[in-house]
mmCIF file of C-alpha atoms in Angstrom:
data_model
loop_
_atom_site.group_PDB
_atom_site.id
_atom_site.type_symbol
_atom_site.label_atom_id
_atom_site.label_comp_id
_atom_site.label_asym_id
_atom_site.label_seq_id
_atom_site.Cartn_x
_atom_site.Cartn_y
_atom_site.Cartn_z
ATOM 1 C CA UNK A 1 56.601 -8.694 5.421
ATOM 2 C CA UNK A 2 56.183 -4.666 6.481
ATOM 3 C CA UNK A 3 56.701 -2.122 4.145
ATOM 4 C CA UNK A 4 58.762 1.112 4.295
ATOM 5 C CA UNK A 5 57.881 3.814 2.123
ATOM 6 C CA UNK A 6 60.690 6.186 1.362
ATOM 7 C CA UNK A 7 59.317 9.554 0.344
ATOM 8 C CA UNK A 8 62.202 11.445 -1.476
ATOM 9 C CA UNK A 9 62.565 14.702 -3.643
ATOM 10 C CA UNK A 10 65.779 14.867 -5.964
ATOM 11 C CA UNK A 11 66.382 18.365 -4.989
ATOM 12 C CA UNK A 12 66.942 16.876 -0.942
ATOM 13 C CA UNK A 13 70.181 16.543 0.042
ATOM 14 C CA UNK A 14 69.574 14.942 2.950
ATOM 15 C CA UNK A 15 67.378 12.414 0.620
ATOM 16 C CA UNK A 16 71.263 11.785 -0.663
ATOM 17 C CA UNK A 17 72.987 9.508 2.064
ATOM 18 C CA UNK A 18 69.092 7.990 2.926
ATOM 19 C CA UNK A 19 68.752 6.894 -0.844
ATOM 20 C CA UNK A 20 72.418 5.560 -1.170
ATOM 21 C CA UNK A 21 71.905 3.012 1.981
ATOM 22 C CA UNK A 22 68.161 2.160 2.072
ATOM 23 C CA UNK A 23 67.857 -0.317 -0.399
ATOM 24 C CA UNK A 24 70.615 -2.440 1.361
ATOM 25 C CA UNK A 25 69.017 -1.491 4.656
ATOM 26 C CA UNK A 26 65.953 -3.064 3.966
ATOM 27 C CA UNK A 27 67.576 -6.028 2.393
ATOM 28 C CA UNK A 28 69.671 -6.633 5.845
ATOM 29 C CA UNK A 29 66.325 -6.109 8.134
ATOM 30 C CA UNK A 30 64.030 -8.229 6.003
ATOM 31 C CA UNK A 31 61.677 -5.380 5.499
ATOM 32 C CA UNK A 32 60.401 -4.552 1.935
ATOM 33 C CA UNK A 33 60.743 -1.069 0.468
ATOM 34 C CA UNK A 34 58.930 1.263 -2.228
ATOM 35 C CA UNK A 35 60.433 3.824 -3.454
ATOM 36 C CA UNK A 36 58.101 6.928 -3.219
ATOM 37 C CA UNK A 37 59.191 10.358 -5.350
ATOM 38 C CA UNK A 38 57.518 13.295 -5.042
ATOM 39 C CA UNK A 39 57.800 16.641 -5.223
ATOM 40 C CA UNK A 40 58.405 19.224 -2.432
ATOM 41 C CA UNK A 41 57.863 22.493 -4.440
ATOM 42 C CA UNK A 42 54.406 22.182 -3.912
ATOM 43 C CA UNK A 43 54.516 22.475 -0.065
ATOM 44 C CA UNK A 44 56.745 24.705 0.588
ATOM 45 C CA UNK A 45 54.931 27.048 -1.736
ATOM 46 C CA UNK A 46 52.151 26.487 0.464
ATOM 47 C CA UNK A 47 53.895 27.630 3.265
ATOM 48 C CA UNK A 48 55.030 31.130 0.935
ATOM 49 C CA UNK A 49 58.143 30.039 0.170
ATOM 50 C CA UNK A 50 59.341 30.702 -2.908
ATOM 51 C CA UNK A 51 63.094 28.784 -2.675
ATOM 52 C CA UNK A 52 64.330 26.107 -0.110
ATOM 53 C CA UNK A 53 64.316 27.009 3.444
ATOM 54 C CA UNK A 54 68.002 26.123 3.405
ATOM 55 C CA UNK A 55 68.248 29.035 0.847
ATOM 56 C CA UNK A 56 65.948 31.559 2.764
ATOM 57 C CA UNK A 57 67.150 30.823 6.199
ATOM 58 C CA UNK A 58 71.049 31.264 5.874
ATOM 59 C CA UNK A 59 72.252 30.317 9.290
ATOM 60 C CA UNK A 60 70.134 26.849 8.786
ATOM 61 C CA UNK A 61 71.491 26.760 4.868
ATOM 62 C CA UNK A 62 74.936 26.921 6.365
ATOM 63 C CA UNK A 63 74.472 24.054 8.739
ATOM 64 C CA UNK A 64 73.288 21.765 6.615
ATOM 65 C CA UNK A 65 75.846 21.869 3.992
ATOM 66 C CA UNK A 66 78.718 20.986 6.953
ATOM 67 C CA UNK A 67 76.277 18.557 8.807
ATOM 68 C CA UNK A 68 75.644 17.060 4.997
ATOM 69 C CA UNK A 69 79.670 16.655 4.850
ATOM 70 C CA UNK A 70 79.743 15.001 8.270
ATOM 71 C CA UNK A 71 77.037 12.623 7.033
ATOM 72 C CA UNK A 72 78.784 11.800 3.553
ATOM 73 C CA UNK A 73 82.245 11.497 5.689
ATOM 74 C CA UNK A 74 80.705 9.161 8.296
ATOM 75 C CA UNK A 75 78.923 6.504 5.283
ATOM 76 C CA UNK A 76 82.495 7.495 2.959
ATOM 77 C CA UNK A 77 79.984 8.617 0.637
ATOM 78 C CA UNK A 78 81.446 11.234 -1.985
ATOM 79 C CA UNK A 79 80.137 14.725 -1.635
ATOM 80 C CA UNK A 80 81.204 17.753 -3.978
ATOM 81 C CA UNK A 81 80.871 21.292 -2.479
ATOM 82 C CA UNK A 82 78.956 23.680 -3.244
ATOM 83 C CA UNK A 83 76.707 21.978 -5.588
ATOM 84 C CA UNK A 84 76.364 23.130 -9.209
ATOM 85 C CA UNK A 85 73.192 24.533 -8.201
ATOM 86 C CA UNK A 86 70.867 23.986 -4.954
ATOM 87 C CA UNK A 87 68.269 22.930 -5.677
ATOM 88 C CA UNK A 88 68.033 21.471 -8.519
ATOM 89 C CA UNK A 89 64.877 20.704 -10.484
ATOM 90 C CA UNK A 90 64.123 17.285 -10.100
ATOM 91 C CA UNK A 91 61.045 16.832 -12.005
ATOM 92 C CA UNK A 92 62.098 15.524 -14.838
ATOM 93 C CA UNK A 93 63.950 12.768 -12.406
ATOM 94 C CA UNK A 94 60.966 12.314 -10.721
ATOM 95 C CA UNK A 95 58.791 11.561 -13.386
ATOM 96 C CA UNK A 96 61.344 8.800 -14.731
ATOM 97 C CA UNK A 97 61.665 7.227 -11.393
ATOM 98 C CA UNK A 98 58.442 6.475 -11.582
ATOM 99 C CA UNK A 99 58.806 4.713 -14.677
ATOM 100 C CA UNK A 100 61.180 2.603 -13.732
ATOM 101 C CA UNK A 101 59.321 1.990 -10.514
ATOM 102 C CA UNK A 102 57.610 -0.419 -12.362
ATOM 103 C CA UNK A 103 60.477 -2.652 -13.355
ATOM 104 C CA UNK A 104 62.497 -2.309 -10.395
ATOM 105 C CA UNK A 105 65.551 0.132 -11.648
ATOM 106 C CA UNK A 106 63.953 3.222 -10.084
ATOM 107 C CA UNK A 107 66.644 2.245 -6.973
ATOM 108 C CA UNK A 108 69.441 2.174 -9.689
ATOM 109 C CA UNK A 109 68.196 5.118 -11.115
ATOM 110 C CA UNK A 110 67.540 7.154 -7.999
ATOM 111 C CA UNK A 111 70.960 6.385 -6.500
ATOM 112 C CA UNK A 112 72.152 7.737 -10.089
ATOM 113 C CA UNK A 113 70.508 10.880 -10.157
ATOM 114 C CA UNK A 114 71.557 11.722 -6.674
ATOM 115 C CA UNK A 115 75.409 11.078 -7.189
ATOM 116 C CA UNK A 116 75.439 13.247 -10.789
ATOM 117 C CA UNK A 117 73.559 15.741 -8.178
ATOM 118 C CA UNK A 118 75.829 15.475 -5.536
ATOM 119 C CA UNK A 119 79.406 14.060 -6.191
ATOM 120 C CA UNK A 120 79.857 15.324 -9.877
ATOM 121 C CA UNK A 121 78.559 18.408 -9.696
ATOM 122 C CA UNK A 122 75.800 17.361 -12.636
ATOM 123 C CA UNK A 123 72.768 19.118 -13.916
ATOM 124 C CA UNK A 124 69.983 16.752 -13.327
ATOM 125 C CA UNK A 125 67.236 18.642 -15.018
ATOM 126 C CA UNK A 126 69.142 18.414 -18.081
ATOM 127 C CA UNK A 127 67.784 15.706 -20.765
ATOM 128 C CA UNK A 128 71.118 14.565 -21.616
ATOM 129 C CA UNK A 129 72.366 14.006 -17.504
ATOM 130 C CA UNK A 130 69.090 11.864 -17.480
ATOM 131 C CA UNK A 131 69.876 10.496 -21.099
ATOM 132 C CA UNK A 132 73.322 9.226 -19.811
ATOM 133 C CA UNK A 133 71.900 7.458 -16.850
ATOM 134 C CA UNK A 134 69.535 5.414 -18.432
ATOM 135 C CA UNK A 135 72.371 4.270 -20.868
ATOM 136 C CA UNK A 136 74.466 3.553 -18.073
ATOM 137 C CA UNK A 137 71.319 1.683 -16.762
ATOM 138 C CA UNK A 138 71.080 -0.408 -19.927
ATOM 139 C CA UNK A 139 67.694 1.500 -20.306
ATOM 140 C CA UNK A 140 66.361 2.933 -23.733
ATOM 141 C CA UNK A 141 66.208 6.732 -23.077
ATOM 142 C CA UNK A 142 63.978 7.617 -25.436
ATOM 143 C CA UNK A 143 61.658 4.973 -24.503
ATOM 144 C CA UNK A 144 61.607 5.897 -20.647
ATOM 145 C CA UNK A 145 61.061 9.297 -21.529
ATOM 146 C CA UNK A 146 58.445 9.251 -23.459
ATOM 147 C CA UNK A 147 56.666 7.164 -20.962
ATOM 148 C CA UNK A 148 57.743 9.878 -18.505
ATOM 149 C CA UNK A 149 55.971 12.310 -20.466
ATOM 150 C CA UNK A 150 52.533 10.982 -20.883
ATOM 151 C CA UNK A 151 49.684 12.918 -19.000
ATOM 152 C CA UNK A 152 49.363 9.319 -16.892
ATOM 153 C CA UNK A 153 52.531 9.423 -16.095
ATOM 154 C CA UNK A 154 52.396 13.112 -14.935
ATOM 155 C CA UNK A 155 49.004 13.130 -13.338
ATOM 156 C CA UNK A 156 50.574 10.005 -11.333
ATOM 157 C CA UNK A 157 53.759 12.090 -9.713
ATOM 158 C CA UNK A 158 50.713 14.522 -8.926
ATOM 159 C CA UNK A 159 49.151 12.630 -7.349
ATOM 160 C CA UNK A 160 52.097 10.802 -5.554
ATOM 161 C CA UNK A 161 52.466 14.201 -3.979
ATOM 162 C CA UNK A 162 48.868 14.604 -2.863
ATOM 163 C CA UNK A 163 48.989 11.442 -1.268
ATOM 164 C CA UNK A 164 52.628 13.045 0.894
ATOM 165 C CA UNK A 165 50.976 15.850 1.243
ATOM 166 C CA UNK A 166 47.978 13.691 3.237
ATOM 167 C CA UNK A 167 50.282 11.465 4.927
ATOM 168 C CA UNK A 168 50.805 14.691 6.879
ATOM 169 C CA UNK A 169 54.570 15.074 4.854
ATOM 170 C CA UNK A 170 56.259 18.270 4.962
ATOM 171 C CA UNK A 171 60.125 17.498 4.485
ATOM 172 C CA UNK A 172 62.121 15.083 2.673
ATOM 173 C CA UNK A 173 63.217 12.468 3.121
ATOM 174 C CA UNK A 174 60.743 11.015 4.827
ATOM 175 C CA UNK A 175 59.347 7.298 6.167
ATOM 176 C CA UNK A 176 56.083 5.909 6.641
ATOM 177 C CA UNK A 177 54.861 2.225 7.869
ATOM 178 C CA UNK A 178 51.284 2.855 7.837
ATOM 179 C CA UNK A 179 50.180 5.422 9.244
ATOM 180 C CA UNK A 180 53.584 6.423 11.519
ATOM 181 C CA UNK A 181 55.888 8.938 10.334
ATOM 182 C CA UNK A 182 59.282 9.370 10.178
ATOM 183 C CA UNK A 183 61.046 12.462 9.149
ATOM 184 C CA UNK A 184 64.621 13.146 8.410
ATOM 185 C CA UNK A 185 67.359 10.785 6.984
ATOM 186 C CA UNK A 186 68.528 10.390 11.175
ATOM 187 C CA UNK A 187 64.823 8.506 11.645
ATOM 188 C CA UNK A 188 65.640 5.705 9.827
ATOM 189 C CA UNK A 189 66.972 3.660 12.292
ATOM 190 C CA UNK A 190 63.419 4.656 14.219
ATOM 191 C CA UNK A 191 61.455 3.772 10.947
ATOM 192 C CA UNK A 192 62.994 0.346 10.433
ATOM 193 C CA UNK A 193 62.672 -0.390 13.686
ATOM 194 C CA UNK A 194 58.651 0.923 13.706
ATOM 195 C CA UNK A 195 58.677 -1.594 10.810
ATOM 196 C CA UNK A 196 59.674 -4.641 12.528
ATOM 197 C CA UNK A 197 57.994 -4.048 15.539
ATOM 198 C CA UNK B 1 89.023 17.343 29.063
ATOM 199 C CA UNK B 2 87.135 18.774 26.221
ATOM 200 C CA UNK B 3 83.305 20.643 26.975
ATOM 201 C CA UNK B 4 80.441 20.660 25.053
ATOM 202 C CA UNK B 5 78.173 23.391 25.258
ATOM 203 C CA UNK B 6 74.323 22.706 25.446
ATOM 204 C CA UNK B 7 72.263 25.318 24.086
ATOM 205 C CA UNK B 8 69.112 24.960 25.044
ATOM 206 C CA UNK B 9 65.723 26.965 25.539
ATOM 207 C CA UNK B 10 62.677 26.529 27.997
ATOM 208 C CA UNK B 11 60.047 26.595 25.256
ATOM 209 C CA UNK B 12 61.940 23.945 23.401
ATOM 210 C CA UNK B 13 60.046 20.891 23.404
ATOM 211 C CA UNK B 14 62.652 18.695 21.522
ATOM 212 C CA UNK B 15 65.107 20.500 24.150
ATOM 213 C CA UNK B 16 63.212 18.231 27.303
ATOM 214 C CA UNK B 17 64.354 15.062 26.174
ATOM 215 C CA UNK B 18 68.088 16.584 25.863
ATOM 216 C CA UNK B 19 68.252 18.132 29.201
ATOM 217 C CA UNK B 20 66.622 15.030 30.643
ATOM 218 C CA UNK B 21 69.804 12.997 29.625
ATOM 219 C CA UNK B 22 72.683 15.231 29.053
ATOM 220 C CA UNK B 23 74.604 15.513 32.211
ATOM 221 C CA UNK B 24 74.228 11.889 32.774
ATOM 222 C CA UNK B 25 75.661 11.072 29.305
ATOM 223 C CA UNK B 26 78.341 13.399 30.123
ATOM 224 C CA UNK B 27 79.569 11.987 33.078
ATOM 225 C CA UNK B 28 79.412 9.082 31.690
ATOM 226 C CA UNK B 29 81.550 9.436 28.470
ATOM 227 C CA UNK B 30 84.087 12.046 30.378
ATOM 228 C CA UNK B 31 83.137 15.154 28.753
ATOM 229 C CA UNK B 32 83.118 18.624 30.566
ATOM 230 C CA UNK B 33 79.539 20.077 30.146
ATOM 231 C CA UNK B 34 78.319 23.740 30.126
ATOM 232 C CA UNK B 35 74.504 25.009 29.967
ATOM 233 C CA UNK B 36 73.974 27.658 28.071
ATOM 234 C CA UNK B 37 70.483 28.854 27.855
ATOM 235 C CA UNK B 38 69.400 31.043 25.323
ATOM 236 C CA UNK B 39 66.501 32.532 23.721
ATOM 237 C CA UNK B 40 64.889 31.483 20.525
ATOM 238 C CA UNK B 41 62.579 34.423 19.854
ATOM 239 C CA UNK B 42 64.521 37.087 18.937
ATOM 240 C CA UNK B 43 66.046 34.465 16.406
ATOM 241 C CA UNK B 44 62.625 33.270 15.196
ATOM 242 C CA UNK B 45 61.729 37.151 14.883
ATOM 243 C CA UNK B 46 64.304 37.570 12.422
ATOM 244 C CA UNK B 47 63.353 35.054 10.039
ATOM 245 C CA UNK B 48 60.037 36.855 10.038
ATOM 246 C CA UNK B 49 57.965 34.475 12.486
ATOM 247 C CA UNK B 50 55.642 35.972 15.357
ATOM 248 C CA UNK B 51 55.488 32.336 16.537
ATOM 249 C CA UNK B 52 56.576 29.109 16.867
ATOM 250 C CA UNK B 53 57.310 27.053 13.949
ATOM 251 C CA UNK B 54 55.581 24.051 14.569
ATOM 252 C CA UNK B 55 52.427 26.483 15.263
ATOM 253 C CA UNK B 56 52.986 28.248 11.817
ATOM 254 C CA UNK B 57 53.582 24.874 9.631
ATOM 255 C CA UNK B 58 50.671 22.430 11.222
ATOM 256 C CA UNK B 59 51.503 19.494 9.528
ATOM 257 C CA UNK B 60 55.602 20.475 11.107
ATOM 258 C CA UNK B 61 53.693 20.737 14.482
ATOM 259 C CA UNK B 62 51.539 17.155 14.463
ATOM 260 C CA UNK B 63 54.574 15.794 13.688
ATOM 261 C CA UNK B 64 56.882 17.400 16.586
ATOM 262 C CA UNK B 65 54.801 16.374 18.728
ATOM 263 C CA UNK B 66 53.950 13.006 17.878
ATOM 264 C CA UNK B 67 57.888 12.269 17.413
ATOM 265 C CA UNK B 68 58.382 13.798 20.755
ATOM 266 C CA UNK B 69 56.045 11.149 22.010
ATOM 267 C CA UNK B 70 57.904 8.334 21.058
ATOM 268 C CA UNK B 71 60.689 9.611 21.728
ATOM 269 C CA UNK B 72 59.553 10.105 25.217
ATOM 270 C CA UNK B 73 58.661 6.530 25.212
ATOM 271 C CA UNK B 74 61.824 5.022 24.625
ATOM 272 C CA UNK B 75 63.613 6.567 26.865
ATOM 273 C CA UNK B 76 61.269 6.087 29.744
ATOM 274 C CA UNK B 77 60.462 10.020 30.211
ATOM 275 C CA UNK B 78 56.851 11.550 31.537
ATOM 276 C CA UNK B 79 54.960 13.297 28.739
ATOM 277 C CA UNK B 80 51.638 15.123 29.180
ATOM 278 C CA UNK B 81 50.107 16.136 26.024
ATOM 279 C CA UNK B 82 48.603 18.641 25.124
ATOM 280 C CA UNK B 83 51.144 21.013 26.908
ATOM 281 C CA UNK B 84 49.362 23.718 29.029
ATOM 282 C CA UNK B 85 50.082 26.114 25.542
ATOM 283 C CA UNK B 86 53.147 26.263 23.233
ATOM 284 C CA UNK B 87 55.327 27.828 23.567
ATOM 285 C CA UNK B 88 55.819 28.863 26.686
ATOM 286 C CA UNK B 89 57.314 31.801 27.852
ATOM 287 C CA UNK B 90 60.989 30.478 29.321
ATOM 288 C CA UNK B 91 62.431 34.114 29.723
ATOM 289 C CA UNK B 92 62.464 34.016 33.701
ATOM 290 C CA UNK B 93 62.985 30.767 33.855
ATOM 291 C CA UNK B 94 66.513 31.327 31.556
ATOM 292 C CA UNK B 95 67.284 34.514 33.665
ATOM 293 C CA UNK B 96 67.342 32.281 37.030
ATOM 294 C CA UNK B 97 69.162 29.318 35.403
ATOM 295 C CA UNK B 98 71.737 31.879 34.065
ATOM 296 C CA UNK B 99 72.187 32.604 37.992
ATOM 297 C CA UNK B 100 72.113 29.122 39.024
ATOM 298 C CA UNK B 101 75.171 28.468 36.656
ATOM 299 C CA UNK B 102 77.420 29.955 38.926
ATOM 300 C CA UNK B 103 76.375 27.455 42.104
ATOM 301 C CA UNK B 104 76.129 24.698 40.062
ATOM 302 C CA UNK B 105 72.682 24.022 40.576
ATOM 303 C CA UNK B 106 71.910 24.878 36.839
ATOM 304 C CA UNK B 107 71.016 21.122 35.668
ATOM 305 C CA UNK B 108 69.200 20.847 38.403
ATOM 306 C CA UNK B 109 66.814 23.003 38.156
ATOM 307 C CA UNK B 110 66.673 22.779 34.289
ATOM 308 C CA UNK B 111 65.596 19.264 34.367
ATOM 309 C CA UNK B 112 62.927 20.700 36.896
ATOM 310 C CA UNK B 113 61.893 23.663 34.508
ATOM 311 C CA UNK B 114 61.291 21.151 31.645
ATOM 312 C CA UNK B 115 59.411 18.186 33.983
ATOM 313 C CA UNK B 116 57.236 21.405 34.961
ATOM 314 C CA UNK B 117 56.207 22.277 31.260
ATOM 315 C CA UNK B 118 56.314 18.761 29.754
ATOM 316 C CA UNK B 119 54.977 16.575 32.468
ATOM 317 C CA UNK B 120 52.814 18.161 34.764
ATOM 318 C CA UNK B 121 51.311 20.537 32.390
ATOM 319 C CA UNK B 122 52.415 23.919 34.473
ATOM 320 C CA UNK B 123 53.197 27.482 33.572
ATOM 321 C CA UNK B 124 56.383 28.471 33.757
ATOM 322 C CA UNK B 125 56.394 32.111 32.822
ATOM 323 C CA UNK B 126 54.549 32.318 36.555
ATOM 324 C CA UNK B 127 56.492 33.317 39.758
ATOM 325 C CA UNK B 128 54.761 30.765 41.502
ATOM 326 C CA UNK B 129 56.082 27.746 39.663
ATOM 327 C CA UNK B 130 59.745 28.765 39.496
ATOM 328 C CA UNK B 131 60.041 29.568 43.459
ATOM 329 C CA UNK B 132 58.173 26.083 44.068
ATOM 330 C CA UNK B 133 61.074 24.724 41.739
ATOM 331 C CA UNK B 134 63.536 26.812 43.922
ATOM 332 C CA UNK B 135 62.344 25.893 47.052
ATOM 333 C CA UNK B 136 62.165 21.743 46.184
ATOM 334 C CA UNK B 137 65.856 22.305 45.478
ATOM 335 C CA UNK B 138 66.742 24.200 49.019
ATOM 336 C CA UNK B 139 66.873 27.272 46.838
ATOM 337 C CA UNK B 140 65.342 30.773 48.452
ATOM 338 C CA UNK B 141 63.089 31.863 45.621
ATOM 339 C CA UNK B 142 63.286 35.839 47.071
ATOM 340 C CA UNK B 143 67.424 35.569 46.490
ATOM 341 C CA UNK B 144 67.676 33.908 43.377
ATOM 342 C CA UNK B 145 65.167 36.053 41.450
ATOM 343 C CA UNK B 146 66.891 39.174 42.744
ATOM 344 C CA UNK B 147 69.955 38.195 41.378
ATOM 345 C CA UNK B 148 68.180 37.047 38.162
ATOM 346 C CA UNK B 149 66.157 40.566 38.077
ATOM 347 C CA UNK B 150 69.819 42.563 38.196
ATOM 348 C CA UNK B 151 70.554 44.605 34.601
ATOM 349 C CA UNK B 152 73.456 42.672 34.890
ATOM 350 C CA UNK B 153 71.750 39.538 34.601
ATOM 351 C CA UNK B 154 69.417 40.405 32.423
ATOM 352 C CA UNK B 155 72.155 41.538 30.260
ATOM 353 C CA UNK B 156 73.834 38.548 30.224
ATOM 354 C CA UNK B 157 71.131 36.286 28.792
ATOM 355 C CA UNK B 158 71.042 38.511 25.493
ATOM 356 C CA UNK B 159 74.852 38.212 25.333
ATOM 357 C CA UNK B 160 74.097 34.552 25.588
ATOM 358 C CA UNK B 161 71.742 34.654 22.784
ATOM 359 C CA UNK B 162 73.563 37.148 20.414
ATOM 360 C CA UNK B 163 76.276 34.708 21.477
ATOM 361 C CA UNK B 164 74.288 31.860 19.947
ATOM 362 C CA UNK B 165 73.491 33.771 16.813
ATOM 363 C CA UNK B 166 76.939 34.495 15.987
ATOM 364 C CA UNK B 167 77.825 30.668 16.221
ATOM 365 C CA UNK B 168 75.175 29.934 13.729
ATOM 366 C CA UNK B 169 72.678 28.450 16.018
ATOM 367 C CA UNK B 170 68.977 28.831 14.859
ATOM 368 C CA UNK B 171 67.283 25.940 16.845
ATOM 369 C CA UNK B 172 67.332 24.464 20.387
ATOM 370 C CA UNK B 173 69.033 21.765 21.377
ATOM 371 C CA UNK B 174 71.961 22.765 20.118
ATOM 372 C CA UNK B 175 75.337 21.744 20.572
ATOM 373 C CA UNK B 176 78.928 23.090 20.218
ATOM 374 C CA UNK B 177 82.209 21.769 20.700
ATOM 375 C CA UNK B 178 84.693 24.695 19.587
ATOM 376 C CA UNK B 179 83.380 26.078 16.871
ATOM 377 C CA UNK B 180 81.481 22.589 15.554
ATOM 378 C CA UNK B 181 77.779 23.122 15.714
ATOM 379 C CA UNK B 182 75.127 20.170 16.272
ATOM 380 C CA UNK B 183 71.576 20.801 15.727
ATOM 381 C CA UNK B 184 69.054 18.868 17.405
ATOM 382 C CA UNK B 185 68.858 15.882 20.074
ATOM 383 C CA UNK B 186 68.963 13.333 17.563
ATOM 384 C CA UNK B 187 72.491 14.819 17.311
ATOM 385 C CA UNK B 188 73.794 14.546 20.955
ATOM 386 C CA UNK B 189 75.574 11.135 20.094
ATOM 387 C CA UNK B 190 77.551 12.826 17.395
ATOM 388 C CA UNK B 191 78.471 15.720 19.306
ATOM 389 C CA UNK B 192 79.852 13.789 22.308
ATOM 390 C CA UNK B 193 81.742 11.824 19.821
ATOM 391 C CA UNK B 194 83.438 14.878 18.254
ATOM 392 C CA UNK B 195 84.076 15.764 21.585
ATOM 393 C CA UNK B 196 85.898 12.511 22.352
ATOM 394 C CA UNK B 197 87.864 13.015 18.743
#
């Protein structure tokens, strides 16, 4: 069976409506997924920018939150305007997902993170936001943490981003089947089609 | 019957694809269509760039133009790659179509501009290639560019861009229906259904 590989960054809100429906996407289409956090920080610093684009390009920030609404209204998936904070540091959120990547709750997770984020106005950098999830999740928070928190664990989001960063990734979210790349939460009709071809 | 504007500029390579299908789409779903070419330099220019984009971000630019290829693909259009250079200079090319708006011969030779710089690899910041355009479309180049050469004319086009700026546009294609703004061809089926709302 092909694989999709959805690249997402807690701090995306466009990874928001993509991350709510993929999982039952690829379920319907028969095509297997993996989950793929990373972090954008690190490339848009090394294109000099110190903030998202969204936040240094006004006219584009503006957009996005309307075209985010349209999205949200179109999928009846709840959205809460403005955000507590955009964006929000998803590190910590990352570094758990990939915990749980290896159990198969980082979907649960990451479609947890992204509705504290995004419909109830929640501070997901915070340890007790996180804390609250993974006891929603039936998940030991102190456990997952602390196996967020080892250098392994943090060398691997590192180098999760490296590998985005290879793939030729710039934005999130993003798809790849192989080699082919698919960017933007609108491509994923494209990429699950790419997959079955 | 409600319009949609189309907001659109030469150098746009995402913007081919658009013009390519637009008025047919149009016709076809009952919605009044207006072109409205603009230019995205002095927009660019603002947010600090000297260039395009997808020239400044590489890994932005492999991608463009690797998604414009299949998107060429599936719907049956000509693509020569690499273009001739990108971008191109469409600033006479937007002055004549800005004249051609009034005879309705606008689409026309849009759809000709853009099969010019995306197919058959040609310049069309050169006097040459826009009168051969003219002339395939029973058009006297000597006329036309007069009338596109006028202060008048000339004026027009930046009260079509400042125009676009003040509705929040910052990229081409773009699309407006009132004061809704679409960004993007991936976004011309949601436009035409807002239209249709």
């Amino acid at each position: 069976m092909t694989t999709i590989d959805f690249w997402y960054e807690f701090a995306s809100t466009y990874s928001y409506p993509a991350a709510m429906q993929i999982e039952r996407r690829a379920r319907i289409e028969g095509v297997t997924l993996r989950w793929r956090p990373f972090l954008l920080g690190p490339i848009f610093s090394s294109h000099g920018w110190n903030d998202s684009p969204f936040n240094l390009y006004p006219a584009k920030g503006r957009y996005m939150w309307r075209d985010l609404e349209r999205i949200c209204a179109k999928e009846s998936l709840p959205l809460k305007l403005p955000p507590l904070r955009f964006p929000q540091n998803g590190l910590k959120a990352a570094r758990i997902a990939l915990v749980l990547a290896k159990n198969g709750r980082i979907g649960d997770f990451s479609r947890r993170v992204y509705a504290a984020s995004f419909a109830e106005q929640k501070d997901i950098s915070e340890d007790e936001t996180l804390a609250g999830i993974l006891r929603t999740l039936d998940l030991d928070p102190a456990v997952v943490v602390a196996a967020a928190n080892t250098p392994e664990n943090k060398a691997k989001l590192k180098a999760q981003t490296d590998e985005a960063i290879a793939r030729g990734i710039f934005g999130a979210p993003s798809f790849t089947i192989g080699e082919e790349l698919f960017w933007g939460g609108d491509r994923l009709d494209d990429a699950i089609a790419w997959a079955k071809r």
